[in-house]
Coordinates of C-alpha atoms and ligand atoms in Angstrom, one line a residue:
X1387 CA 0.0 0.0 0.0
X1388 CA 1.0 3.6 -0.5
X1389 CA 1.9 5.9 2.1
X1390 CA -1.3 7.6 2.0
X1391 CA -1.6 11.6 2.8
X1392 CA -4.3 14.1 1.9
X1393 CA -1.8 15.9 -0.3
X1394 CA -1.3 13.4 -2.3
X1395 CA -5.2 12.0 -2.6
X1396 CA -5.8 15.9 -3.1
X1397 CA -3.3 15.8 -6.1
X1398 CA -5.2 13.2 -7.9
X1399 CA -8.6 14.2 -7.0
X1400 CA -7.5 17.8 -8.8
X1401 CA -7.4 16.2 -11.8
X1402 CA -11.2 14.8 -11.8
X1403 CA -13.4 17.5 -13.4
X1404 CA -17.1 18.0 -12.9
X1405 CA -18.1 17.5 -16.5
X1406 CA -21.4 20.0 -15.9
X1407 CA -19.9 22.6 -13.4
X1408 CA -16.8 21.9 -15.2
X1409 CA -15.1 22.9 -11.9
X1410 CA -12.4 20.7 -9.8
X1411 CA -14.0 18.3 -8.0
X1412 CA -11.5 19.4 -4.9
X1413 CA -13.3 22.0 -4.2
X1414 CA -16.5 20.4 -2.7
X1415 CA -14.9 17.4 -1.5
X1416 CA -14.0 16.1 1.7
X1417 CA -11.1 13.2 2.2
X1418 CA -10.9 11.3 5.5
X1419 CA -8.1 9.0 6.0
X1420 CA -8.0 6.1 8.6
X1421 CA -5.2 3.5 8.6
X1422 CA -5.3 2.2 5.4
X1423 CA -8.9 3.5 4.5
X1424 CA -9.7 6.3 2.7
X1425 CA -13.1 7.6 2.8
X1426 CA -14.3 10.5 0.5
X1427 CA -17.1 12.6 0.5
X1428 CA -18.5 15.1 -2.0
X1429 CA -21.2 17.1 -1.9
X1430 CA -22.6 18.5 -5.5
X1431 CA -24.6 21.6 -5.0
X1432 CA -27.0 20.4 -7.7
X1433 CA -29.4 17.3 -8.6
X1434 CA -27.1 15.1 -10.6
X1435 CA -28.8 11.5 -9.6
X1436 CA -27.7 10.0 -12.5
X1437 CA -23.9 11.4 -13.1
X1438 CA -23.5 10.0 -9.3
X1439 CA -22.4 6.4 -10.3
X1440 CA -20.3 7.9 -13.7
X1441 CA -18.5 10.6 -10.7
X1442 CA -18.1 8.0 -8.4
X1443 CA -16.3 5.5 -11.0
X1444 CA -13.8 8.1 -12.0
X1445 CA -12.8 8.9 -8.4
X1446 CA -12.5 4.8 -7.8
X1447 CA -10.2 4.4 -11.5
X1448 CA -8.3 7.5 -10.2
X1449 CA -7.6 6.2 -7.2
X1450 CA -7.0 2.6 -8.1
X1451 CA -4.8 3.6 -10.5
X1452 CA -2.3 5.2 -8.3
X1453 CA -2.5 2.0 -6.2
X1454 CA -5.5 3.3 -3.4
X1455 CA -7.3 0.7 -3.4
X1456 CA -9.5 0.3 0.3
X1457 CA -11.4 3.4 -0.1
X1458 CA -15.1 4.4 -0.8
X1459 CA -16.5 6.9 -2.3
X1460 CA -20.2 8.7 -1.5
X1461 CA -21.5 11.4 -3.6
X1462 CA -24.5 13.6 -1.8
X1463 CA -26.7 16.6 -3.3
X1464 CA -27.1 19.6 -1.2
X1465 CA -29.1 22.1 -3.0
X1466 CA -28.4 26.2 -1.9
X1467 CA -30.3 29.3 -2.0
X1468 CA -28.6 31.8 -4.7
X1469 CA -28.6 35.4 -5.2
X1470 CA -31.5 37.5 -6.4
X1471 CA -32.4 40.4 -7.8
X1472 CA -31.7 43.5 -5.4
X1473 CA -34.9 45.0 -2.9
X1474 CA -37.3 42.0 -4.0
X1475 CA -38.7 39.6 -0.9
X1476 CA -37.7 35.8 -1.2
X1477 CA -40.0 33.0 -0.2
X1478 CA -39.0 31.1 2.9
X1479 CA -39.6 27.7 1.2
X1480 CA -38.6 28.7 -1.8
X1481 CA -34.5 28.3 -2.9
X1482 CA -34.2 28.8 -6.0
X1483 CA -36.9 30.5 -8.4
X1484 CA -36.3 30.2 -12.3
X1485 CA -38.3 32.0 -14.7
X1486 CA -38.9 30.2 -18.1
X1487 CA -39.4 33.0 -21.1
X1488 CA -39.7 33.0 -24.8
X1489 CA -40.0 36.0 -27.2
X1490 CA -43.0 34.7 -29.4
X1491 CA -45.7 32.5 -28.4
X1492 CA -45.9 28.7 -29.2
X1493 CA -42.5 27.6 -29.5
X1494 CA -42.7 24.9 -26.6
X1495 CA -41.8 27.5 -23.4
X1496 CA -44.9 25.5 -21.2
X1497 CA -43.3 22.2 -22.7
X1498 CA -40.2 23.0 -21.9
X1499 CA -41.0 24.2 -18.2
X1500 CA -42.9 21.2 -17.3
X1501 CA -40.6 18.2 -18.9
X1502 CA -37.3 20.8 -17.2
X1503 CA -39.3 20.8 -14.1
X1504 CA -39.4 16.6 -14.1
X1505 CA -36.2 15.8 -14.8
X1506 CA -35.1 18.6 -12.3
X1507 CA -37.1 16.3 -9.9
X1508 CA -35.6 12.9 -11.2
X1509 CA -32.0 14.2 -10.4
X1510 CA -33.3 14.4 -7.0
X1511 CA -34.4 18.0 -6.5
X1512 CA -37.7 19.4 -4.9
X1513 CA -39.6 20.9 -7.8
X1514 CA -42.4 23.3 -7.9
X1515 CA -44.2 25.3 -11.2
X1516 CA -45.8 28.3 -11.1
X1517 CA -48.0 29.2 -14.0
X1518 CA -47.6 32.5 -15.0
X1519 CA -48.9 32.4 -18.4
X1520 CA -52.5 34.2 -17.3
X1521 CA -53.7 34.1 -20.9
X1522 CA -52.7 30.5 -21.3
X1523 CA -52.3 28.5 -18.3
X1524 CA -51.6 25.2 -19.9
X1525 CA -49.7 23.6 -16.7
X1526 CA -52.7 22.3 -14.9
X1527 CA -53.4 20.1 -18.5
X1528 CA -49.5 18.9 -18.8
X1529 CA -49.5 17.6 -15.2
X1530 CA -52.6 16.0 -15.6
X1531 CA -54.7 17.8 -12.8
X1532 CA -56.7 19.9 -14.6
X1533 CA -59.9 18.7 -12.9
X1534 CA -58.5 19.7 -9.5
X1535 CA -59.2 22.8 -7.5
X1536 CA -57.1 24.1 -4.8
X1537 CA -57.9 24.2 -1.4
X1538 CA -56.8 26.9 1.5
X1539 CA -54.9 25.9 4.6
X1540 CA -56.4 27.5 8.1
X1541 CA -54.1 30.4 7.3
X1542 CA -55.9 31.3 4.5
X1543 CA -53.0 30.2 2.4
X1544 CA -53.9 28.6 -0.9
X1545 CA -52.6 24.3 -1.3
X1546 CA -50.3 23.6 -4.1
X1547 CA -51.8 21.3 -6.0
X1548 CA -49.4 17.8 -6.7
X1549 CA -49.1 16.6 -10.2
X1550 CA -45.9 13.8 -10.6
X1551 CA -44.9 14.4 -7.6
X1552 CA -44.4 18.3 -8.9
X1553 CA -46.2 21.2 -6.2
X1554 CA -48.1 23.6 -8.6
X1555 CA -50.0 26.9 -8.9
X1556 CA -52.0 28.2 -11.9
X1557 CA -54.6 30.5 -12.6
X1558 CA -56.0 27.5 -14.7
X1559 CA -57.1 26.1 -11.5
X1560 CA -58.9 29.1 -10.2
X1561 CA -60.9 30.2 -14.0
X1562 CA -62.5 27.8 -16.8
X1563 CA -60.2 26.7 -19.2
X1564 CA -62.5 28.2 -21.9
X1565 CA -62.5 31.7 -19.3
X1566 CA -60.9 34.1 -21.6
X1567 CA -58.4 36.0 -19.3
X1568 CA -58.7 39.9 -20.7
X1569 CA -56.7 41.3 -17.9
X1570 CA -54.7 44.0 -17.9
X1571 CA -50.7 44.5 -17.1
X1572 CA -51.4 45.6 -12.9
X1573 CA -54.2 42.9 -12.4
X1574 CA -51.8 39.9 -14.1
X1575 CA -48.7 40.9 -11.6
X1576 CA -51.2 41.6 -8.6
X1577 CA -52.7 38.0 -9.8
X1578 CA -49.1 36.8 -10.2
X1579 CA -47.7 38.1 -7.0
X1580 CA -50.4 36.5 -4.7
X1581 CA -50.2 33.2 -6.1
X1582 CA -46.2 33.1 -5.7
X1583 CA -46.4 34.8 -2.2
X1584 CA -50.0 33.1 -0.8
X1585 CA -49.7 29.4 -2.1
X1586 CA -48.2 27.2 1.1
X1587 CA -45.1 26.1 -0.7
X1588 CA -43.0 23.4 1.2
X1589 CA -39.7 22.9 0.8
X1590 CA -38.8 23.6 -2.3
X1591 CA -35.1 23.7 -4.3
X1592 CA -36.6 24.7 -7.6
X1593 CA -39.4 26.3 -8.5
X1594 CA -40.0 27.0 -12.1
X1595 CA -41.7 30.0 -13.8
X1596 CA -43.7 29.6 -16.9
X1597 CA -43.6 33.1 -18.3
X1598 CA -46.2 34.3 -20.6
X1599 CA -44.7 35.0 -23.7
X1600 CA -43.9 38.0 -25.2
X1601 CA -41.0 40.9 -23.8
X1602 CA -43.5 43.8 -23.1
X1603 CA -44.6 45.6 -20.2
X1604 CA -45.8 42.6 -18.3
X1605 CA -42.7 39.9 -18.3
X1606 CA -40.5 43.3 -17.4
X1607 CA -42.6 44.1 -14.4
X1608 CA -42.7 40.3 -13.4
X1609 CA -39.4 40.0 -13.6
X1610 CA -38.8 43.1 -10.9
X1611 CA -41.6 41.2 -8.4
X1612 CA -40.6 37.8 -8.4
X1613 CA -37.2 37.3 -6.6
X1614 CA -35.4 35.2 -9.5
X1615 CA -32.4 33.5 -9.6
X1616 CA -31.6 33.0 -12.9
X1617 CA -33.8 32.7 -16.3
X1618 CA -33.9 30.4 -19.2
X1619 CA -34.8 31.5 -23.2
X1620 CA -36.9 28.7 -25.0
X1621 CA -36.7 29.7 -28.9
X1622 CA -37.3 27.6 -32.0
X1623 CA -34.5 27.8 -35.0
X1624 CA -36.3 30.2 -37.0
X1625 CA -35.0 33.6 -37.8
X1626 CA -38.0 35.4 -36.7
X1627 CA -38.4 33.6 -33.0
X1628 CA -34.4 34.0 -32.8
X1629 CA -35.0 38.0 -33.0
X1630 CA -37.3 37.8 -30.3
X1631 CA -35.3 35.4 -28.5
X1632 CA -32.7 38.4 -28.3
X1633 CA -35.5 40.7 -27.5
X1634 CA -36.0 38.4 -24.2
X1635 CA -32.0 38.6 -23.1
X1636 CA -32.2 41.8 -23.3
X1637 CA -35.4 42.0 -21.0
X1638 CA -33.3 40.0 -18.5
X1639 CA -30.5 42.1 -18.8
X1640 CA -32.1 45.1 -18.0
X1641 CA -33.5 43.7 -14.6
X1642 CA -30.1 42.6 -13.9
X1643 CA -31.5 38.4 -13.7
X1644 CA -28.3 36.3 -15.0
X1645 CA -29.2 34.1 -18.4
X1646 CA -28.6 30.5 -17.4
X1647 CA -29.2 29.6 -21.2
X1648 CA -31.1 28.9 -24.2
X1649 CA -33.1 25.8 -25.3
X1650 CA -33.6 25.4 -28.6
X1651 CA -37.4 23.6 -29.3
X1652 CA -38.3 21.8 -32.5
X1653 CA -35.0 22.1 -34.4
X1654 CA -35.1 18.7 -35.9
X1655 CA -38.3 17.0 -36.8
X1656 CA -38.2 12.9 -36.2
X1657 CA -41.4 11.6 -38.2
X1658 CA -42.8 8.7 -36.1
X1659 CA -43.1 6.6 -38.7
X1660 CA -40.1 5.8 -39.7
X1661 CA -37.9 7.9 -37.8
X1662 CA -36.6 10.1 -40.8
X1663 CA -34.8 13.2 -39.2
X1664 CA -35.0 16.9 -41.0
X1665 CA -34.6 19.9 -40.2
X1666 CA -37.6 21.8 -41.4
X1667 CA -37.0 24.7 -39.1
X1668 CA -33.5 25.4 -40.1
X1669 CA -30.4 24.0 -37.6
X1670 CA -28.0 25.6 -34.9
X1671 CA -30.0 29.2 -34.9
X1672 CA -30.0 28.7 -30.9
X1673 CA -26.5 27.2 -31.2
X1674 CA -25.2 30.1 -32.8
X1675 CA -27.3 33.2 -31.0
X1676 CA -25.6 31.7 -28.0
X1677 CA -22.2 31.6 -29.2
X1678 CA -22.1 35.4 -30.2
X1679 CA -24.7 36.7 -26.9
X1680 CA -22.2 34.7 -24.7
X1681 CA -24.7 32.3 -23.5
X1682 CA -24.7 29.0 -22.5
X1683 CA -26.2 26.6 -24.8
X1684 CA -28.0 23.8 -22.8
X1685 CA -29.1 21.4 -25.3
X1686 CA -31.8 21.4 -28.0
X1687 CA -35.2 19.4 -28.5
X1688 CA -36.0 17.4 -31.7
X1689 CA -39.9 18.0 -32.8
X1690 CA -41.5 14.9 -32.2
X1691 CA -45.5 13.9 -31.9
X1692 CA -44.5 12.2 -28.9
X1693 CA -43.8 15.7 -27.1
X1694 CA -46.9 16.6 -27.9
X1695 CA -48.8 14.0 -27.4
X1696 CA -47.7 13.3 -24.1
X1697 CA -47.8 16.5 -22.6
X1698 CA -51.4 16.8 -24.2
X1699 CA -52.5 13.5 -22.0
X1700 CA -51.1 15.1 -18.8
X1701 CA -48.2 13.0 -18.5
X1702 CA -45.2 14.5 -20.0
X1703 CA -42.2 12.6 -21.9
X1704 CA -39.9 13.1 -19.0
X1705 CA -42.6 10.7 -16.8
X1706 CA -43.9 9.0 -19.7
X1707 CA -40.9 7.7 -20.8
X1708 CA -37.8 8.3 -17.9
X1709 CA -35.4 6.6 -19.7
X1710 CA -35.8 7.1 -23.4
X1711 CA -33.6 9.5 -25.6
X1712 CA -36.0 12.4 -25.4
X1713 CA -36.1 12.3 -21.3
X1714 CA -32.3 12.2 -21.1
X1715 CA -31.8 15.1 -23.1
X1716 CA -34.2 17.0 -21.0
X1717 CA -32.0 15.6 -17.9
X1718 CA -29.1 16.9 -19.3
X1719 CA -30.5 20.5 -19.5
X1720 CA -31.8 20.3 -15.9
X1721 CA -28.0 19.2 -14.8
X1722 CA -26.6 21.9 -16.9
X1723 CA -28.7 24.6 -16.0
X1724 CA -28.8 23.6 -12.2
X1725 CA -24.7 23.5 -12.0
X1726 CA -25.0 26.5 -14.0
X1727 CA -26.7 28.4 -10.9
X1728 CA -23.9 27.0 -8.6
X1729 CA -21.6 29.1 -10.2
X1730 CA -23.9 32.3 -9.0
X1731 CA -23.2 34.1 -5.1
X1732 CA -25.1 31.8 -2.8
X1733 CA -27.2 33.6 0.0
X1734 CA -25.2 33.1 3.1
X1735 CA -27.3 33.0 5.9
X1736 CA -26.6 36.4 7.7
X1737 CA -28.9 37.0 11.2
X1738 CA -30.9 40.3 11.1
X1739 CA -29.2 42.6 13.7
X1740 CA -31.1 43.1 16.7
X1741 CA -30.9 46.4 18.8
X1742 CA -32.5 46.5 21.9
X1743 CA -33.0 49.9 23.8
Ligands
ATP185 N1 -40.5 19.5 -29.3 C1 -41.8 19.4 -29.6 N2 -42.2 18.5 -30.4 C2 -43.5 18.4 -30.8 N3 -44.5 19.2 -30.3 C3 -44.1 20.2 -29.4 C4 -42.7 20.3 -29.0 N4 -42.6 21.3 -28.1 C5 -43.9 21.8 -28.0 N5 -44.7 21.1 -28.7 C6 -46.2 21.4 -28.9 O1 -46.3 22.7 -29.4 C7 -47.4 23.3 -28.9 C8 -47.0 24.6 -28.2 O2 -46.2 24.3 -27.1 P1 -46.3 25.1 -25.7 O3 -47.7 25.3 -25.3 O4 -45.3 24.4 -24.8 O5 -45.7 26.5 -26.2 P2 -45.6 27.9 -25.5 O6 -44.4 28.5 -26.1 O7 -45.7 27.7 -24.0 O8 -46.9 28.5 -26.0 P3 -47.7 29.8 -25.5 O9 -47.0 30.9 -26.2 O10 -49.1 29.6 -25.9 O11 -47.5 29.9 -24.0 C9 -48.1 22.3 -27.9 O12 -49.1 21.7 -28.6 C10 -46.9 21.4 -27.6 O13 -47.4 20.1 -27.2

């Protein structure tokens, strides 16, 4: 056996890189050495469930290979609050909020936000959506609770409503689907703010915002009332949706909410017959807007009947089908975009000063 010291296992643990914080994994771990044994003990600040055993192997070859052979290895998640915007109220059982946006309508944001939402919670995260697409709610369909309507706690609070394990708010479960919603900018953020702030949220890491779409008056005064931590841009390849796409960095830009990346929906269509692939929409247009804005590019999604289908019958592909291609990439995105955030300030936990005269 090799004369063991921390230096050393701390040499050959530098070398190990998180492949989706892309950070050492030295920093977050911790090495305990006893005799002969070495025991060591990361802790990712993000749900990676399924990157655990892949981590874990490369630490064991590491170590075996420089003749360490009695040790163990445990990987644990601990999920962390992270910055917001300045002068806006957080939610006490809310971490991390991340608002979902688009520039034009239709091009998959609610799709996105629901299947991201899932695979967020498959990692091994506590998930919760808030539907703030007043003129659309289409969340309390794609979870499959649409017939259920909320109940308030003795507080007067209004109860999440559970769909796949996922808590939930939408003004689709307080109005008829067929209700249309002719509101104006003040009454949608007033609406907005007193689901976000009066639902009885428990414990949640995540909670993801389904925007309406569109960069006008209403996202930008949403986006200064609900304390977010970072945002992602759905767009399609298209020229004209990647215009607007730009049109909603900007809008995060100005309310100073960092851009944890773009999604690119429906770039390649997969027929379900026979599984031709074509790109009817045009390729790399999200690829390439976030090469030259800076922006990380967390994956793209094929358009697929499937997508559609399943979301349209409540369960989406992410629940439908856990393990097949379509769920993995969304996975990948939620791991991305998740160690993405850990790269943000986190909130340390700094007690209120308390005079007393
Ligand atoms: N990758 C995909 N493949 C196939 N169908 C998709 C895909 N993404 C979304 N869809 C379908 O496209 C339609 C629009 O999607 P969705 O409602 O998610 O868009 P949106 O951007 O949220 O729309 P809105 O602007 O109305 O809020 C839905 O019927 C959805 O099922």
């Amino acid at each position: 056996m090799v004369n063991l010291t921390n230096k050393k296992i701390k040499i050959i643990l530098s070398k190990i890189v998180d492949i989706y914080t892309e950070q050492n994994i030295i920093s977050s771990n911790n090495i305990n050495i006893d005799g002969d044994k070495v025991q060591i003990n990361i802790e990712l600040n993000y749900p990676a469930n399924s990157y655990h055993t892949t981590l874990s192997n490369t630490i064991t070859d590491a170590l075996t290979k420089n003749g360490i052979n009695n040790h163990s290895v445990d990987i644990k998640t601990k999920i962390v609050k992270y910055t917001t915007q300045k002068g806006v109220d957080t939610l006490p059982e809310v971490k991390n909020i991340i608002a979902i946006a688009s520039g034009k309508g239709g091009v998959g944001k609610s799709t996105t936000a629901v299947n991201l939402a899932l695979a967020l919670q498959a990692e091994g995260a506590k998930v919760a959506i808030l539907d703030a697409d007043i003129y659309g709610p289409s969340q309390p369909r794609m979870l499959g609770v649409s017939k259920i309507k909320p109940e308030s706690s003795t507080e007067g609070k209004l109860l999440p409503i559970l769909g796949h394990g996922i808590q939930s708010m939408s003004i689709g479960y307080l109005v008829k689907e067929d209700n249309p919603m002719i509101w104006r900018g003040p009454m949608i953020t007033q609406a907005l703010e007193q689901m976000l702030r009066d639902t009885l949220w428990r414990g949640i890491d995540y909670m993801i915002i389904d925007l309406p779409p569109g960069t006008g008056d209403t996202q930008l005064t949403l986006s200064q009332k609900i304390p977010v931590s970072g945002s992602i841009i759905v767009t399609t390849p298209q020229d004209i949706a990647l215009i607007d796409a730009k049109k909603g960095l900007k809008m995060f830009e100005k309310v100073n909410i960092p851009i944890l990346g773009i999604v690119e929906n429906m770039s390649l269509h997969i027929c379900s017959k026979c599984g031709y692939e074509e790109a009817i929409f045009g390729t790399g247009g999200g690829k390439a807007m976030a090469i030259n804005e800076g922006i990380e590019f967390l994956g793209s999604l094929p358009l697929k009947m499937d997508i559609q289908t399943d979301v349209d019958e409540g369960t989406p592909t992410v629940t439908k089908d856990p393990e097949g291609k379509i769920a993995k990439i969304y996975k990948e995105i939620a791991k991305k975009v998740s160690a993405k955030l850990t790269q943000q300030s986190r909130v340390t936990n700094a007690f209120p000063s308390i005079t007393i005269e």
